[in-house]
mmCIF file of C-alpha atoms and ligand atoms in Angstrom:
data_model
loop_
_atom_site.group_PDB
_atom_site.id
_atom_site.type_symbol
_atom_site.label_atom_id
_atom_site.label_comp_id
_atom_site.label_asym_id
_atom_site.label_seq_id
_atom_site.Cartn_x
_atom_site.Cartn_y
_atom_site.Cartn_z
ATOM 1 C CA MET M 1 -1.057 -72.526 -17.221
ATOM 2 C CA SER M 2 -3.629 -69.984 -16.047
ATOM 3 C CA GLU M 3 -2.648 -66.521 -14.906
ATOM 4 C CA GLN M 4 -3.573 -67.404 -11.340
ATOM 5 C CA GLU M 5 -1.195 -70.328 -11.241
ATOM 6 C CA GLU M 6 1.636 -68.332 -12.721
ATOM 7 C CA GLN M 7 1.396 -65.774 -9.904
ATOM 8 C CA SER M 8 1.261 -68.407 -7.196
ATOM 9 C CA GLU M 9 4.516 -69.875 -8.355
ATOM 10 C CA ASP M 10 6.900 -67.020 -7.645
ATOM 11 C CA LEU M 11 5.108 -65.477 -4.687
ATOM 12 C CA PRO M 12 5.303 -66.423 -0.999
ATOM 13 C CA GLU M 13 2.341 -68.194 0.568
ATOM 14 C CA GLU M 14 0.581 -65.185 2.103
ATOM 15 C CA ALA M 15 0.868 -63.024 -0.998
ATOM 16 C CA HIS M 16 -2.537 -63.608 -2.500
ATOM 17 C CA GLY M 17 -4.569 -60.602 -1.320
ATOM 18 C CA ALA M 18 -5.152 -57.537 -3.469
ATOM 19 C CA THR M 19 -2.400 -55.530 -1.759
ATOM 20 C CA SER M 20 0.126 -58.231 -2.257
ATOM 21 C CA LYS M 21 -0.739 -58.470 -5.898
ATOM 22 C CA ARG M 22 -0.051 -54.820 -6.280
ATOM 23 C CA ARG M 23 3.244 -55.117 -4.472
ATOM 24 C CA HIS M 24 4.150 -58.026 -6.643
ATOM 25 C CA HIS M 25 3.402 -56.010 -9.705
ATOM 26 C CA ARG M 26 5.511 -53.127 -8.500
ATOM 27 C CA ASN M 27 8.447 -55.335 -7.675
ATOM 28 C CA ARG M 28 8.538 -56.679 -11.163
ATOM 29 C CA ARG M 29 8.333 -53.262 -12.766
ATOM 30 C CA VAL M 30 11.193 -52.665 -15.124
ATOM 31 C CA ASN M 31 13.723 -50.245 -13.774
ATOM 32 C CA ALA M 32 14.176 -48.143 -16.862
ATOM 33 C CA MET M 33 17.379 -46.506 -15.687
ATOM 34 C CA GLU M 34 19.074 -49.800 -14.973
ATOM 35 C CA TYR M 35 17.844 -51.220 -18.213
ATOM 36 C CA TRP M 36 19.077 -48.289 -20.142
ATOM 37 C CA GLN M 37 22.504 -48.417 -18.558
ATOM 38 C CA LYS M 38 23.252 -52.130 -18.378
ATOM 39 C CA GLY M 39 20.645 -53.703 -20.582
ATOM 40 C CA VAL M 40 19.354 -55.773 -17.618
ATOM 41 C CA ILE M 41 16.058 -55.779 -15.822
ATOM 42 C CA ASP M 42 16.291 -54.873 -12.146
ATOM 43 C CA ASP M 43 14.642 -57.376 -9.806
ATOM 44 C CA THR M 44 15.381 -55.566 -6.539
ATOM 45 C CA PRO M 45 12.284 -54.807 -4.439
ATOM 46 C CA SER M 46 11.097 -51.283 -5.142
ATOM 47 C CA LYS M 47 11.853 -49.882 -1.693
ATOM 48 C CA GLU M 48 15.551 -50.684 -1.863
ATOM 49 C CA ARG M 49 15.723 -49.645 -5.447
ATOM 50 C CA TRP M 50 14.189 -46.280 -4.700
ATOM 51 C CA THR M 51 16.663 -45.515 -1.912
ATOM 52 C CA ARG M 52 19.562 -46.565 -4.059
ATOM 53 C CA GLU M 53 18.479 -44.398 -6.948
ATOM 54 C CA PHE M 54 18.320 -41.414 -4.669
ATOM 55 C CA LYS M 55 21.801 -42.062 -3.383
ATOM 56 C CA ASP M 56 23.302 -42.473 -6.798
ATOM 57 C CA PRO M 57 24.251 -38.968 -7.901
ATOM 58 C CA ARG M 58 24.437 -40.012 -11.535
ATOM 59 C CA LEU M 59 20.866 -41.218 -11.526
ATOM 60 C CA LYS M 60 19.669 -38.164 -9.643
ATOM 61 C CA ASN M 61 21.401 -35.987 -12.160
ATOM 62 C CA ILE M 62 19.569 -37.621 -15.003
ATOM 63 C CA LYS M 63 16.229 -37.475 -13.209
ATOM 64 C CA HIS M 64 16.567 -33.754 -12.464
ATOM 65 C CA PRO M 65 19.090 -32.331 -14.898
ATOM 66 C CA ILE M 66 18.446 -28.854 -13.529
ATOM 67 C CA ASP M 67 19.700 -29.795 -10.029
ATOM 68 C CA ASN M 68 23.333 -30.075 -10.912
ATOM 69 C CA LEU M 69 23.736 -27.338 -13.436
ATOM 70 C CA PRO M 70 27.269 -26.045 -13.820
ATOM 71 C CA GLU M 71 27.723 -22.480 -12.539
ATOM 72 C CA GLY M 72 28.025 -21.221 -16.082
ATOM 73 C CA LEU M 73 24.417 -22.130 -16.838
ATOM 74 C CA GLN M 74 23.061 -20.343 -13.757
ATOM 75 C CA VAL M 75 22.191 -16.649 -13.703
ATOM 76 C CA GLN M 76 21.140 -14.211 -11.016
ATOM 77 C CA GLY M 77 18.374 -11.710 -11.366
ATOM 78 C CA LEU M 78 15.728 -9.536 -9.783
ATOM 79 C CA VAL M 79 12.057 -10.530 -9.709
ATOM 80 C CA VAL M 80 10.027 -7.759 -11.347
ATOM 81 C CA GLU M 81 6.653 -9.475 -11.774
ATOM 82 C CA VAL M 82 5.006 -12.447 -10.081
ATOM 83 C CA HIS M 83 2.390 -14.687 -11.649
ATOM 84 C CA ARG M 84 0.820 -18.000 -10.707
ATOM 85 C CA ARG M 85 3.246 -20.327 -12.434
ATOM 86 C CA THR M 86 6.008 -18.037 -13.547
ATOM 87 C CA CYS M 87 7.762 -14.839 -12.647
ATOM 88 C CA VAL M 88 9.503 -12.241 -14.752
ATOM 89 C CA VAL M 89 13.141 -11.799 -13.784
ATOM 90 C CA ARG M 90 15.461 -9.012 -14.832
ATOM 91 C CA LEU M 91 18.958 -10.242 -15.527
ATOM 92 C CA ALA M 92 22.125 -8.190 -15.788
ATOM 93 C CA LEU M 93 22.116 -5.736 -18.721
ATOM 94 C CA GLY M 94 18.396 -5.235 -18.241
ATOM 95 C CA VAL M 95 17.194 -8.266 -20.191
ATOM 96 C CA SER M 96 13.998 -9.704 -18.692
ATOM 97 C CA VAL M 97 13.105 -13.389 -18.931
ATOM 98 C CA VAL M 98 10.222 -15.562 -17.809
ATOM 99 C CA ALA M 99 11.145 -18.225 -15.256
ATOM 100 C CA ARG M 100 9.003 -21.184 -14.281
ATOM 101 C CA TYR M 101 8.638 -22.123 -10.605
ATOM 102 C CA ARG M 102 9.759 -25.480 -9.322
ATOM 103 C CA ALA M 103 7.536 -27.070 -6.733
ATOM 104 C CA THR M 104 10.514 -27.813 -4.486
ATOM 105 C CA VAL M 105 11.598 -24.170 -4.428
ATOM 106 C CA ILE M 106 8.107 -22.906 -3.636
ATOM 107 C CA ASP M 107 7.662 -25.574 -0.945
ATOM 108 C CA GLU M 108 10.914 -24.636 0.710
ATOM 109 C CA LEU M 109 10.058 -20.928 0.648
ATOM 110 C CA GLY M 110 6.476 -21.624 1.736
ATOM 111 C CA GLU M 111 5.108 -19.051 -0.708
ATOM 112 C CA PHE M 112 5.783 -17.545 -4.130
ATOM 113 C CA PRO M 113 8.725 -15.264 -4.634
ATOM 114 C CA ALA M 114 7.922 -11.560 -4.327
ATOM 115 C CA VAL M 115 8.777 -8.585 -6.466
ATOM 116 C CA GLY M 116 12.202 -7.413 -5.326
ATOM 117 C CA ASP M 117 13.510 -10.912 -4.617
ATOM 118 C CA GLN M 118 16.995 -11.793 -5.790
ATOM 119 C CA VAL M 119 16.876 -15.202 -7.441
ATOM 120 C CA THR M 120 19.036 -17.740 -9.241
ATOM 121 C CA LEU M 121 17.758 -19.170 -12.510
ATOM 122 C CA GLY M 122 19.028 -21.995 -14.602
ATOM 123 C CA ARG M 123 18.232 -23.802 -17.778
ATOM 124 C CA ALA M 124 19.459 -27.126 -19.016
ATOM 125 C CA GLU M 125 20.335 -25.917 -22.500
ATOM 126 C CA ALA M 126 20.445 -22.696 -24.454
ATOM 127 C CA GLU M 127 16.905 -22.644 -25.865
ATOM 128 C CA ALA M 128 15.191 -24.253 -22.844
ATOM 129 C CA GLU M 129 12.956 -22.242 -20.558
ATOM 130 C CA TYR M 130 14.416 -20.798 -17.380
ATOM 131 C CA MET M 131 13.632 -22.483 -14.086
ATOM 132 C CA LEU M 132 13.691 -20.732 -10.722
ATOM 133 C CA LEU M 133 16.366 -22.544 -8.713
ATOM 134 C CA ARG M 134 16.769 -20.436 -5.580
ATOM 135 C CA VAL M 135 15.390 -17.386 -3.834
ATOM 136 C CA LEU M 136 18.203 -15.650 -1.996
ATOM 137 C CA PRO M 137 17.680 -14.627 1.640
ATOM 138 C CA ARG M 138 15.634 -11.429 1.951
ATOM 139 C CA LYS M 139 17.193 -8.413 3.647
ATOM 140 C CA SER M 140 13.770 -7.001 4.445
ATOM 141 C CA ALA M 141 10.222 -7.469 3.278
ATOM 142 C CA LEU M 142 6.811 -5.919 3.416
ATOM 143 C CA THR M 143 4.653 -8.719 4.776
ATOM 144 C CA ARG M 144 1.017 -8.969 5.554
ATOM 145 C CA PRO M 145 0.678 -8.838 9.314
ATOM 146 C CA GLY M 146 -0.299 -11.986 11.094
ATOM 147 C CA PRO M 147 0.615 -15.627 11.261
ATOM 148 C CA LYS M 148 0.799 -17.875 8.295
ATOM 149 C CA ASP M 149 -2.098 -20.233 8.635
ATOM 150 C CA ARG M 150 -1.980 -21.953 5.280
ATOM 151 C CA ILE M 151 0.796 -23.559 3.328
ATOM 152 C CA ASN M 152 1.757 -21.545 0.273
ATOM 153 C CA GLN M 153 -0.109 -18.517 1.517
ATOM 154 C CA GLN M 154 1.505 -15.373 0.248
ATOM 155 C CA LEU M 155 2.507 -13.125 3.117
ATOM 156 C CA THR M 156 5.365 -11.287 1.440
ATOM 157 C CA GLN M 157 4.191 -8.397 -0.709
ATOM 158 C CA ALA M 158 7.607 -7.093 -1.717
ATOM 159 C CA ALA M 159 11.137 -8.132 -0.868
ATOM 160 C CA ASN M 160 14.320 -6.208 -0.109
ATOM 161 C CA VAL M 161 12.594 -2.867 0.319
ATOM 162 C CA ASP M 162 13.799 0.196 2.231
ATOM 163 C CA GLN M 163 10.524 1.986 2.845
ATOM 164 C CA VAL M 164 6.793 1.851 2.381
ATOM 165 C CA VAL M 165 4.877 4.625 0.632
ATOM 166 C CA ILE M 166 1.140 4.922 0.909
ATOM 167 C CA VAL M 167 -0.481 7.082 -1.709
ATOM 168 C CA ALA M 168 -3.715 8.585 -0.416
ATOM 169 C CA SER M 169 -5.882 11.331 -1.824
ATOM 170 C CA VAL M 170 -7.311 14.197 0.172
ATOM 171 C CA ALA M 171 -10.414 14.454 -2.049
ATOM 172 C CA GLN M 172 -12.064 12.519 -4.871
ATOM 173 C CA PRO M 173 -11.989 9.943 -3.329
ATOM 174 C CA PRO M 174 -11.887 11.355 0.199
ATOM 175 C CA PHE M 175 -9.062 10.373 2.528
ATOM 176 C CA ASN M 176 -9.506 6.702 3.481
ATOM 177 C CA TYR M 177 -8.650 6.350 7.163
ATOM 178 C CA GLY M 178 -9.032 2.559 7.313
ATOM 179 C CA PHE M 179 -6.845 1.907 4.297
ATOM 180 C CA ALA M 180 -4.123 4.119 5.746
ATOM 181 C CA ASP M 181 -4.270 2.219 9.043
ATOM 182 C CA ARG M 182 -4.092 -1.207 7.448
ATOM 183 C CA PHE M 183 -1.079 -0.169 5.499
ATOM 184 C CA LEU M 184 0.573 1.523 8.440
ATOM 185 C CA LEU M 185 0.079 -1.675 10.441
ATOM 186 C CA ALA M 186 1.704 -3.712 7.704
ATOM 187 C CA ALA M 187 4.662 -1.312 7.575
ATOM 188 C CA SER M 188 5.201 -1.309 11.320
ATOM 189 C CA TRP M 189 4.708 -5.080 11.481
ATOM 190 C CA SER M 190 7.439 -5.374 8.839
ATOM 191 C CA ASN M 191 9.689 -2.868 10.648
ATOM 192 C CA LEU M 192 9.810 -0.538 7.670
ATOM 193 C CA PRO M 193 9.670 3.260 7.649
ATOM 194 C CA MET M 194 6.516 4.701 6.178
ATOM 195 C CA ILE M 195 5.973 7.753 3.990
ATOM 196 C CA MET M 196 2.455 9.037 3.492
ATOM 197 C CA VAL M 197 1.843 10.844 0.218
ATOM 198 C CA LEU M 198 -1.278 12.993 0.223
ATOM 199 C CA ASN M 199 -2.280 13.543 -3.384
ATOM 200 C CA LYS M 200 -4.758 15.924 -5.063
ATOM 201 C CA MET M 201 -3.821 18.813 -2.803
ATOM 202 C CA ASP M 202 -4.899 21.076 -5.694
ATOM 203 C CA LEU M 203 -8.492 20.203 -4.794
ATOM 204 C CA VAL M 204 -8.399 21.406 -1.167
ATOM 205 C CA GLU M 205 -7.368 24.451 0.845
ATOM 206 C CA GLU M 206 -5.783 22.486 3.661
ATOM 207 C CA LEU M 207 -5.231 18.954 4.947
ATOM 208 C CA PRO M 208 -8.425 17.120 5.913
ATOM 209 C CA GLU M 209 -8.775 16.807 9.698
ATOM 210 C CA ASN M 210 -8.699 13.001 9.725
ATOM 211 C CA ALA M 211 -5.516 12.857 7.653
ATOM 212 C CA LYS M 212 -3.826 14.962 10.337
ATOM 213 C CA ASP M 213 -4.119 12.018 12.760
ATOM 214 C CA PHE M 214 -1.342 10.320 10.787
ATOM 215 C CA LEU M 215 1.150 13.164 10.856
ATOM 216 C CA THR M 216 2.766 11.900 14.046
ATOM 217 C CA LEU M 217 2.396 8.220 13.139
ATOM 218 C CA VAL M 218 4.248 8.120 9.840
ATOM 219 C CA ASP M 219 7.922 8.867 9.344
ATOM 220 C CA GLN M 220 7.242 11.502 6.703
ATOM 221 C CA CYS M 221 4.116 13.042 5.222
ATOM 222 C CA ILE M 222 4.377 14.679 1.801
ATOM 223 C CA PRO M 223 1.417 16.618 0.350
ATOM 224 C CA ILE M 224 1.529 16.689 -3.447
ATOM 225 C CA SER M 225 -0.454 17.188 -6.588
ATOM 226 C CA ALA M 226 0.450 14.581 -9.166
ATOM 227 C CA GLN M 227 -1.441 16.682 -11.679
ATOM 228 C CA SER M 228 0.261 20.045 -11.138
ATOM 229 C CA GLY M 229 3.580 18.627 -10.006
ATOM 230 C CA GLU M 230 3.562 20.418 -6.693
ATOM 231 C CA GLY M 231 5.513 18.576 -3.986
ATOM 232 C CA ILE M 232 6.983 16.097 -6.452
ATOM 233 C CA GLU M 233 10.516 17.358 -5.887
ATOM 234 C CA GLN M 234 10.325 16.681 -2.174
ATOM 235 C CA LEU M 235 8.949 13.219 -2.868
ATOM 236 C CA SER M 236 11.657 12.466 -5.440
ATOM 237 C CA ALA M 237 14.294 13.396 -2.881
ATOM 238 C CA ALA M 238 12.743 11.019 -0.360
ATOM 239 C CA LEU M 239 12.723 8.193 -2.890
ATOM 240 C CA ALA M 240 16.157 8.680 -4.482
ATOM 241 C CA GLY M 241 18.470 5.714 -4.131
ATOM 242 C CA LYS M 242 15.943 3.659 -2.189
ATOM 243 C CA VAL M 243 13.618 0.773 -2.926
ATOM 244 C CA SER M 244 10.125 1.980 -2.094
ATOM 245 C CA VAL M 245 6.971 -0.073 -2.168
ATOM 246 C CA PHE M 246 3.890 1.928 -3.173
ATOM 247 C CA SER M 247 0.307 1.197 -2.368
ATOM 248 C CA GLY M 248 -2.946 3.039 -2.606
ATOM 249 C CA GLN M 249 -6.589 2.321 -3.272
ATOM 250 C CA SER M 250 -7.687 2.867 -6.824
ATOM 251 C CA GLY M 251 -8.515 6.378 -7.945
ATOM 252 C CA VAL M 252 -6.085 8.160 -5.629
ATOM 253 C CA GLY M 253 -3.793 9.024 -8.535
ATOM 254 C CA LYS M 254 -1.064 6.426 -8.081
ATOM 255 C CA SER M 255 -0.673 5.825 -11.830
ATOM 256 C CA THR M 256 -0.527 9.556 -12.519
ATOM 257 C CA LEU M 257 2.130 9.871 -9.829
ATOM 258 C CA ILE M 258 4.242 6.939 -11.018
ATOM 259 C CA ASN M 259 4.112 8.263 -14.571
ATOM 260 C CA ARG M 260 5.436 11.562 -13.283
ATOM 261 C CA LEU M 261 8.213 9.957 -11.255
ATOM 262 C CA VAL M 262 9.116 7.374 -13.897
ATOM 263 C CA PRO M 263 8.403 8.852 -17.337
ATOM 264 C CA SER M 264 9.004 5.493 -19.036
ATOM 265 C CA ALA M 265 6.375 3.725 -16.916
ATOM 266 C CA LEU M 266 3.504 4.693 -19.263
ATOM 267 C CA LEU M 267 0.800 3.530 -16.891
ATOM 268 C CA ARG M 268 -2.732 4.076 -18.066
ATOM 269 C CA ILE M 269 -4.537 6.752 -16.084
ATOM 270 C CA GLY M 270 -8.017 6.032 -14.827
ATOM 271 C CA ASP M 271 -7.558 2.420 -15.816
ATOM 272 C CA VAL M 272 -10.393 0.329 -14.414
ATOM 273 C CA ARG M 273 -9.125 -3.159 -13.851
ATOM 274 C CA ILE M 274 -11.329 -6.219 -13.780
ATOM 275 C CA LYS M 275 -12.932 -6.799 -10.416
ATOM 276 C CA ASP M 276 -13.839 -10.122 -8.860
ATOM 277 C CA GLY M 277 -17.198 -10.956 -7.261
ATOM 278 C CA LYS M 278 -16.271 -9.109 -4.084
ATOM 279 C CA GLY M 279 -15.577 -5.919 -5.986
ATOM 280 C CA ARG M 280 -11.853 -6.282 -5.492
ATOM 281 C CA HIS M 281 -9.197 -5.990 -8.124
ATOM 282 C CA THR M 282 -7.893 -9.356 -9.119
ATOM 283 C CA THR M 283 -4.379 -8.237 -9.952
ATOM 284 C CA THR M 284 -2.013 -10.195 -7.723
ATOM 285 C CA SER M 285 1.184 -9.150 -9.373
ATOM 286 C CA ALA M 286 3.228 -6.039 -8.724
ATOM 287 C CA SER M 287 5.514 -4.129 -10.987
ATOM 288 C CA LEU M 288 8.902 -2.624 -10.500
ATOM 289 C CA PHE M 289 10.096 0.672 -11.961
ATOM 290 C CA ASP M 290 13.513 2.313 -11.978
ATOM 291 C CA LEU M 291 13.689 5.902 -10.810
ATOM 292 C CA PRO M 292 15.767 8.260 -12.938
ATOM 293 C CA ASP M 293 17.835 9.348 -9.891
ATOM 294 C CA GLY M 294 18.503 5.797 -8.735
ATOM 295 C CA GLY M 295 16.283 3.657 -6.601
ATOM 296 C CA MET M 296 13.169 1.731 -7.512
ATOM 297 C CA VAL M 297 9.448 1.830 -7.024
ATOM 298 C CA ILE M 298 7.497 -1.380 -6.469
ATOM 299 C CA ASP M 299 3.803 -0.940 -7.175
ATOM 300 C CA THR M 300 1.631 -3.418 -5.254
ATOM 301 C CA PRO M 301 -2.130 -3.871 -5.480
ATOM 302 C CA GLY M 302 -2.352 -3.074 -1.774
ATOM 303 C CA ILE M 303 -3.041 -4.858 1.425
ATOM 304 C CA ARG M 304 -6.790 -4.504 1.324
ATOM 305 C CA ALA M 305 -7.113 -5.635 -2.257
ATOM 306 C CA LEU M 306 -5.283 -8.777 -1.252
ATOM 307 C CA GLY M 307 -7.671 -9.579 1.514
ATOM 308 C CA LEU M 308 -6.567 -9.770 5.006
ATOM 309 C CA LEU M 309 -4.864 -8.760 8.086
ATOM 310 C CA ASN M 310 -5.327 -11.977 9.989
ATOM 311 C CA LEU M 311 -3.655 -10.519 12.990
ATOM 312 C CA ASP M 312 -4.194 -12.035 16.397
ATOM 313 C CA PRO M 313 -6.511 -9.620 18.300
ATOM 314 C CA GLN M 314 -4.035 -9.525 21.184
ATOM 315 C CA ASP M 315 -1.254 -8.469 18.835
ATOM 316 C CA LEU M 316 -3.492 -5.839 17.280
ATOM 317 C CA ALA M 317 -4.290 -4.453 20.732
ATOM 318 C CA ARG M 318 -0.574 -4.192 21.467
ATOM 319 C CA CYS M 319 0.751 -2.802 18.212
ATOM 320 C CA PHE M 320 -2.023 -0.578 16.876
ATOM 321 C CA PRO M 321 -0.245 2.558 15.601
ATOM 322 C CA GLY M 322 -0.492 5.475 17.990
ATOM 323 C CA PHE M 323 -1.826 3.617 21.032
ATOM 324 C CA PHE M 324 1.492 3.365 22.848
ATOM 325 C CA PRO M 325 3.767 6.062 21.428
ATOM 326 C CA ASP M 326 6.691 5.200 23.717
ATOM 327 C CA GLY M 327 6.350 1.485 23.065
ATOM 328 C CA GLN M 328 5.157 0.791 26.619
ATOM 329 C CA PHE M 329 1.936 -1.172 26.960
ATOM 330 C CA ASN M 330 0.588 0.553 30.050
ATOM 331 C CA CYS M 331 -2.999 -0.613 30.438
ATOM 332 C CA ARG M 332 -3.716 -2.090 33.876
ATOM 333 C CA PHE M 333 -4.481 -5.537 32.492
ATOM 334 C CA ASN M 334 -1.908 -7.296 30.436
ATOM 335 C CA ASP M 335 -4.539 -8.637 28.043
ATOM 336 C CA CYS M 336 -6.514 -5.370 27.778
ATOM 337 C CA MET M 337 -8.421 -5.173 24.507
ATOM 338 C CA HIS M 338 -9.253 -1.497 25.125
ATOM 339 C CA GLN M 339 -12.992 -2.187 25.297
ATOM 340 C CA ASP M 340 -14.300 -1.193 28.728
ATOM 341 C CA GLU M 341 -11.620 -2.639 30.986
ATOM 342 C CA PRO M 342 -10.734 -0.462 33.984
ATOM 343 C CA GLY M 343 -7.351 1.274 33.842
ATOM 344 C CA CYS M 344 -7.230 1.250 30.026
ATOM 345 C CA ALA M 345 -4.438 3.592 28.942
ATOM 346 C CA VAL M 346 -5.965 4.010 25.480
ATOM 347 C CA HIS M 347 -9.228 5.384 26.867
ATOM 348 C CA GLU M 348 -7.325 7.542 29.330
ATOM 349 C CA ALA M 349 -5.301 9.024 26.454
ATOM 350 C CA ILE M 350 -8.495 9.775 24.517
ATOM 351 C CA GLU M 351 -10.125 11.428 27.518
ATOM 352 C CA ALA M 352 -7.012 13.503 28.146
ATOM 353 C CA GLY M 353 -7.030 14.618 24.491
ATOM 354 C CA ARG M 354 -3.680 12.987 23.735
ATOM 355 C CA LEU M 355 -5.190 10.483 21.270
ATOM 356 C CA PRO M 356 -7.884 11.258 18.667
ATOM 357 C CA ALA M 357 -10.977 9.109 19.211
ATOM 358 C CA ALA M 358 -10.832 8.227 15.508
ATOM 359 C CA ARG M 359 -7.769 6.107 16.255
ATOM 360 C CA TRP M 360 -9.794 3.915 18.594
ATOM 361 C CA GLN M 361 -12.699 3.699 16.133
ATOM 362 C CA SER M 362 -10.361 2.591 13.369
ATOM 363 C CA TYR M 363 -8.867 -0.018 15.730
ATOM 364 C CA MET M 364 -12.361 -1.313 16.481
ATOM 365 C CA ARG M 365 -13.221 -1.575 12.776
ATOM 366 C CA ILE M 366 -10.118 -3.651 12.074
ATOM 367 C CA LEU M 367 -10.652 -5.739 15.214
ATOM 368 C CA GLU M 368 -14.266 -6.491 14.335
ATOM 369 C CA SER M 369 -13.810 -7.052 10.621
ATOM 370 C CA GLY M 370 -10.953 -9.441 11.307
ATOM 371 C CA ASP M 371 -9.343 -8.411 8.077
HETATM 372 P P1 GDP I 1 -4.972 5.289 -9.676
HETATM 373 O O1 GDP I 1 -6.192 4.451 -9.764
HETATM 374 O O2 GDP I 1 -4.561 5.527 -8.249
HETATM 375 O O3 GDP I 1 -3.846 4.798 -10.503
HETATM 376 O O4 GDP I 1 -5.401 6.753 -10.181
HETATM 377 P P2 GDP I 1 -5.133 7.469 -11.576
HETATM 378 O O5 GDP I 1 -3.713 7.879 -11.680
HETATM 379 O O6 GDP I 1 -5.669 6.608 -12.650
HETATM 380 O O7 GDP I 1 -6.000 8.760 -11.350
HETATM 381 C C1 GDP I 1 -7.394 8.741 -11.083
HETATM 382 C C2 GDP I 1 -7.985 10.085 -11.463
HETATM 383 O O8 GDP I 1 -7.472 11.112 -10.602
HETATM 384 C C3 GDP I 1 -7.613 10.499 -12.886
HETATM 385 O O9 GDP I 1 -8.750 11.093 -13.472
HETATM 386 C C4 GDP I 1 -6.499 11.512 -12.667
HETATM 387 O O10 GDP I 1 -6.464 12.454 -13.701
HETATM 388 C C5 GDP I 1 -6.910 12.157 -11.371
HETATM 389 N N1 GDP I 1 -5.776 12.725 -10.632
HETATM 390 C C6 GDP I 1 -4.577 12.125 -10.389
HETATM 391 N N2 GDP I 1 -3.778 12.944 -9.664
HETATM 392 C C7 GDP I 1 -4.468 14.083 -9.464
HETATM 393 C C8 GDP I 1 -4.168 15.314 -8.771
HETATM 394 O O11 GDP I 1 -3.109 15.531 -8.207
HETATM 395 N N3 GDP I 1 -5.175 16.260 -8.759
HETATM 396 C C9 GDP I 1 -6.364 16.043 -9.346
HETATM 397 N N4 GDP I 1 -7.264 17.029 -9.290
HETATM 398 N N5 GDP I 1 -6.672 14.923 -10.006
HETATM 399 C C10 GDP I 1 -5.745 13.940 -10.064
HETATM 400 ZN ZN1 ZN I 2 -6.440 -0.856 27.179
#
């Protein structure tokens, strides 16, 4: 008997097209689970079989042993580093382990975990690698402003943080107004208090004029010299007992500062990290350090290094720091973009000397760059 004839025998009349052949093939596939358990071959059509397997907890358990781990094999920890396929998690007693992501966990979260996340790990047996089972609800987070427009796009920069600290320098490199604004936007978007640290004060006589624009916009401004140690005490007091997320563009002295605050950090000073084609640092991870007086510092590569601020222009116009100090949007037109609309409260404030023109220029740069 030819192969063709054999197929025709046990198939209904219409089942001769290519699709039907495939279906036929699938239906006859050996159900390995069934075979293994009962020593019989399962003839049920695949659709029914699939549903049944999913409903049978025993089968599910065997397919994903990690899903039904007894409590004793699960541990809780704190995410201290994030990589593409794994994260480093600190367990009780300070032991750190590498945990592999599960696609289902990442899909449910919609992004990777972030440094500062509390997570549950599990492993099927003692020597197996840890899997990330759950990310516990975040109490707060520093997120990149703007909507999420891609699946698995990382918006969360750090989780469960109390405050945001921007490290800027007043000279070498000069104070970066745009960087400060992007970070301030992220902090206010995330509803987190912001501390501005002005480093390298040993190089100047007084605060640069443009840095003064931020004095009323941030919650606290602390001038320091990471090199001489001046101002460090005041900063330490502001950080004690809190989880602070640090950011700063490279060269401002962030490593020098963290080494001073956390002597065990041993960060390399003046370390030039590899840059990608766009001249940005490629580091996507962040690190977490314990402060001697309690509290933690999370060191992120920074909003700008990570790309964007894909904020809706209307939102930007409404929440740009300093435009509406009492929280009241009081331009004449509800959708005022503060360009040349009549009755624009932002322009009125500038003309009356209540708002530095540099604020509006910085707004325009962010609006036009779109990042
Ligand atoms: P990072 O890129 O922000 O981590 O900056 P680093 O900590 O690597 O410092 C960059 C350079 O600035 C190094 O040469 C440091 O010695 C120098 N630096 C750091 N803090 C100070 C400071 O307070 N005063 C002065 N004059 N130089 C500093
Ligand atoms: Zn306006």
